Amino acid sequence: MKKFVNDPANFVPEFMAGVLAANADLLEGNLEFQMIKRKTIDASKVAIVQGSGSGHEPAHVMAVGPGMLTAACQGPVFAAPPVDACYETIKAAATDAGVLVLVNNYQGDRMAWDMACEMAEAEGIKLKQFIINDDVAVQDSLYTVGRRGVAGNFFVMKAAGAAAEAGADLDAVYAVAEKVNANVRTMGVALTSCIPPQKGDVIFDIGDDEMEVGVGIHGEPGRERTKIKPADDITKLLYDAVQSDLPFSSGDRVALMVNGLGGTPPAELYVVYNKAAKLAAETGLTIARNYVGEYCTAIEMAGVSLTMLKLDAELEELLAAPAETACRIF
Amino acid sequence: MKKFVNDPANFVPEFMAGVLAANADLLEGNLEFQMIKRKTIDASKVAIVQGSGSGHEPAHVMAVGPGMLTAACQGPVFAAPPVDACYETIKAAATDAGVLVLVNNYQGDRMAWDMACEMAEAEGIKLKQFIINDDVAVQDSLYTVGRRGVAGNFFVMKAAGAAAEAGADLDAVYAVAEKVNANVRTMGVALTSCIPPQKGDVIFDIGDDEMEVGVGIHGEPGRERTKIKPADDITKLLYDAVQSDLPFSSGDRVALMVNGLGGTPPAELYVVYNKAAKLAAETGLTIARNYVGEYCTAIEMAGVSLTMLKLDAELEELLAAPAETACRIF
Amino acid sequence: MSTLTIADVEQAIDITCDTVIRNEKYFSDLDGLAGDGDFGTSLATGFKVIKADLPTIDKSAVGAMLLKISMICSKHVGGSSGPIWGTGFMRAGMASKGMTEIDYATLVAMVGSALEGIMARGGAKRGDKTLLDALIPIHETMQAMDGSDLKAVLAAVAGVADKAIDETRNLVAHRGRASQVGERSANTPDPGIVGIATILNDWCKHYGVDFVPNAPELNR
Amino acid sequence: MSTLTIADVEQAIDITCDTVIRNEKYFSDLDGLAGDGDFGTSLATGFKVIKADLPTIDKSAVGAMLLKISMICSKHVGGSSGPIWGTGFMRAGMASKGMTEIDYATLVAMVGSALEGIMARGGAKRGDKTLLDALIPIHETMQAMDGSDLKAVLAAVAGVADKAIDETRNLVAHRGRASQVGERSANTPDPGIVGIATILNDWCKHYGVDFVPNAPELNR
Ligand SMILES: Nc1ncnc2c1ncn2[C@@H]1O[C@H](COP(=O)(O)OP(=O)(O)O)[C@@H](O)[C@H]1O
Ligand SMILES: Nc1ncnc2c1ncn2[C@@H]1O[C@H](COP(=O)(O)OP(=O)(O)O)[C@@H](O)[C@H]1O
Ligand SMILES: [Mg+2]
Ligand SMILES: [Mg+2]
Ligand SMILES: [Mg+2]
Ligand SMILES: [Mg+2]
């Protein structure tokens, strides 16, 4: 296992401690519950929380900050957070305006957040839950019934976060999340597996000349295992699956994301973006905003996912709104 | 070779086309010379250029933008750009205030930029060349005589870029570059090799339980090949080498960067940052600014480098100044 | 004796802790065959805390003790197992609320209540290749017995769980392990079912109940 | 004939193009042993353009042609080879500026000028395990001959380059390939030297000069 890790059992608290140390001005944490929250929470605004297994950074605890999540918690690598962590996260974020609980569509996450929401509601916390399921690859998969929630999650957080920041009420913020989820589609491809630190070896075997098309962010099988192809062909595979699913059609303005799964370097992401932008132009789409980088990883898996979100004036404004998280360049 | 690549010979122009497509508002390119430049260049301000082999993204063409580089060019993966590319880049960026040419200390880069500078000066372009050599690992190495220029390069670009933006003259911008380079130190470690697309296989072999301490960003050998260690021990190795070299001492304010070499995922970078921050505190250093992410990669190599820059009031202000490049989160 | 005291329940839980902790790696390896390999670790993380806290937690009633155990699952068990086992203990605790002794009817009701809770929580049905495929027939078997001989009940349910391993081995998982898994799920037993069966098998050993399991997973 | 015409030089360059293009992969593989494996590709990228442009480029003088070739290197050759070969051709071109024929003394001066330029450009000295370890003794050998028999000169310099491969094989590189390379540079020939020697060997074949190389790199 070639990783920067001490005792694998401490991997999650240690990386979270690093995130907190690096963002002491912006964030504070409660590591007893693997939780990170904004230092200042405006009680008059809707709070947004999310939390899932670790290994998808910057999702989810690194997506906390003004204009994004209010608080988030993480489970062990690839495992839903314990119920109490979810509950404490809701409690820590809760405002008078209520809490929007974003849940990626995985069995473990849904159960944990369901229980936490019940507990929080029983205490009088006002909340709504929203399930994200943007992955077009397969209808049912490991750990989920129905489509999986993957990188499109970023757009839900960003748009809902901006709406909350602007003072929208819980129903309105929920409606934004709903609109994004209804208009966002993703598919990914893996060239290699990844190694969860506590497992100590790869989660699946894949041949030196193979790729997994439609892979999940925990290495779940996708649509097919094929021979590896040139970047343009892979990009077309992803683009066609994503484009045809909504479908996105000529005249649409879209946000397009090329998300690295963790082990793919920046230059390769831009090779993919280069082709995706051409394909979008051929379909008659206008890429109003683009996102190239790591947004939702599968630890160090080599691979990418392609996400498209159909925009309207409201969503475009929400995506353009300022936001701040632990991810910074300068 | 598990990569997103079409014809390997087109890898560099294709990823550059992707960068341009994704940043059409900010950047324009001249792919005949593998060059990217800002769309608007203020003739009254000092221009800053750099260029080196590809495979280190976001260095260097992705570091072009207001407050950073004015223009940059790239060679093939891990090979210095052709002389003409360097020359055209200087010409495209040149302003009345002059050009600062930043060169990482590699033989190929130095020769190419030397020739280009001679040609540009012969045409009356005012310029100064500055050589960056922040890597403490080895005195001489593959492709270089003297220390290598690695991730510390980011701080030179950022601080010099901010000074130029603020209207400093060529000597003053040069002095900033000099001050940063004199106060910045880096060392890296590799857990795996990487595959330059045109080579098609790894540039060095390394055992499943080995790491290369002091590795260069082209996979050049470093200080020693040892058994892999826990993240904290690796971090301490890097920290001690960097800290003792300047040396950084109690009371110093520093910028600290944990740079991923391409294949190491965000969570692991924060495990390293977590320990580095503790070590810095033990030395009595104050981390005034931190940087955790990919700044200077070696394609998809798994590994990190640790950089520290000793700050004074001037540098702190320059690092805090706004800047914009092709790397964006939102 | 066909009623159980608080001490009896405490002891059974203590044995369970040992089983889960000892099988951490094995259960995770099983989960790794078609899943993500965290089942053993998730469960063991929680049961290590249960083992440590068991001597000192609220034992004013069986229900109180089980609710406390449910809370430990909620705090320390990640993945699907946290909500599933936490719900199971919570429902069993609610069905034995305030009781310092439980009779056989209550015991059967506790199991029934736990499995209903788990079904409601995760939406799985019989045949979805989850631990419900052990719990449901266990509950049916218990209902069909009169409970006058608890050792006979234990032998019977251990046998049911043992059989569930083999009966579900070649099922395609409908929940959590979908058809897309393809060859990865073929011929792999469900780790949750193996977990239940291993616990019951260890109970048999501990309580001196004669039981020879059939599934290779119980004959390691 | 002991003078060379523009056509002679053009032909020699054309043969060189073929050699470099044909050995693209081999030269890169050699560079990969202790370097970064780009030498063959870098050089071939440029010589493909030279080959294509050669029929039409300015051939008003040997010097003009060589300067044009230098410019192609500057535009198309990356890595250290761009400046090194570009400088070499530029200096050779300056030493033959305006000439439509070159005599032996000029030829020797062109080589000397090229190698001085390369030394000034990259700061390498003899023994640093670079192509200078072929060029410097080649120049010395040329100086020691009278040039009345150019085939004899070619045989001699091909032999010098051949010998340079083996003589430098076990050297530790001082420039570009430092001591840190350790085992990676042990027993690997310098690709630049092999490149020069391969070109000269091919010239021998083409011009019917009897020459049997010794280094395994020339006997593939
Ligand atoms: N919806 C469900 N209902 C009941 N049991 C389930 C359900 N989903 C999973 N399980 C059980 O949990 C086990 C897996 O637990 P674990 O590995 O902790 O969860 P995850 O699948 O989230 O990684 C499975 O073997 C199965 O027996
Ligand atoms: N400073 C130098 N002076 C002369 N020749 C050099 C110098 N550095 C490298 N070379 C030659 O160039 C060859 C390598 O070229 P190339 O692979 O293109 O450059 P790089 O080392 O930058 O990858 C070496 O084999 C050597 O013969
Ligand atoms: Mg899991
Ligand atoms: Mg090179
Ligand atoms: Mg699991
Ligand atoms: Mg080379």
Short mmCIF file of N, CA and C in Angstrom, two decimals, chain D residues 48 72-73 83 93 103 110 132 155 157-158 166 172 177 195:
data_model
loop_
_atom_site.label_atom_id
_atom_site.label_comp_id
_atom_site.label_asym_id
_atom_site.label_seq_id
_atom_site.Cartn_x
_atom_site.Cartn_y
_atom_site.Cartn_z
N LYS D 48 12.83 15.36 -38.81
CA LYS D 48 11.73 15.12 -39.75
C LYS D 48 11.42 16.42 -40.51
N ILE D 72 15.51 25.49 -37.56
CA ILE D 72 14.54 24.40 -37.41
C ILE D 72 14.73 23.71 -36.07
N CYS D 73 15.99 23.50 -35.69
CA CYS D 73 16.25 22.92 -34.36
C CYS D 73 15.67 23.81 -33.27
N PRO D 83 18.89 23.39 -27.93
CA PRO D 83 19.98 24.36 -27.87
C PRO D 83 21.33 23.78 -28.32
N GLY D 93 27.45 27.09 -39.34
CA GLY D 93 26.94 27.97 -40.39
C GLY D 93 27.68 29.30 -40.42
N ASP D 103 36.54 24.17 -48.08
CA ASP D 103 37.76 23.35 -48.13
C ASP D 103 37.96 22.68 -46.78
N MET D 110 34.73 24.60 -38.91
CA MET D 110 33.28 24.48 -38.63
C MET D 110 33.04 23.57 -37.44
N LEU D 132 30.14 15.97 -26.42
CA LEU D 132 31.45 16.63 -26.58
C LEU D 132 32.59 15.62 -26.49
N ALA D 155 36.62 7.75 -42.09
CA ALA D 155 36.91 6.50 -41.38
C ALA D 155 37.53 6.79 -40.03
N VAL D 157 37.31 9.57 -38.10
CA VAL D 157 36.42 10.19 -37.11
C VAL D 157 35.32 9.21 -36.68
N ALA D 158 34.90 8.34 -37.58
CA ALA D 158 33.92 7.32 -37.19
C ALA D 158 34.54 6.42 -36.12
N ASP D 166 32.64 3.55 -25.88
CA ASP D 166 33.13 2.63 -24.86
C ASP D 166 33.95 3.35 -23.78
N VAL D 172 31.08 8.58 -14.73
CA VAL D 172 29.93 9.21 -14.08
C VAL D 172 29.72 10.55 -14.77
N ARG D 177 23.95 14.42 -15.96
CA ARG D 177 23.78 13.08 -15.39
C ARG D 177 24.69 12.98 -14.18
N GLY D 195 24.59 8.83 -30.69
CA GLY D 195 23.96 9.50 -31.82
C GLY D 195 25.00 9.95 -32.85
#
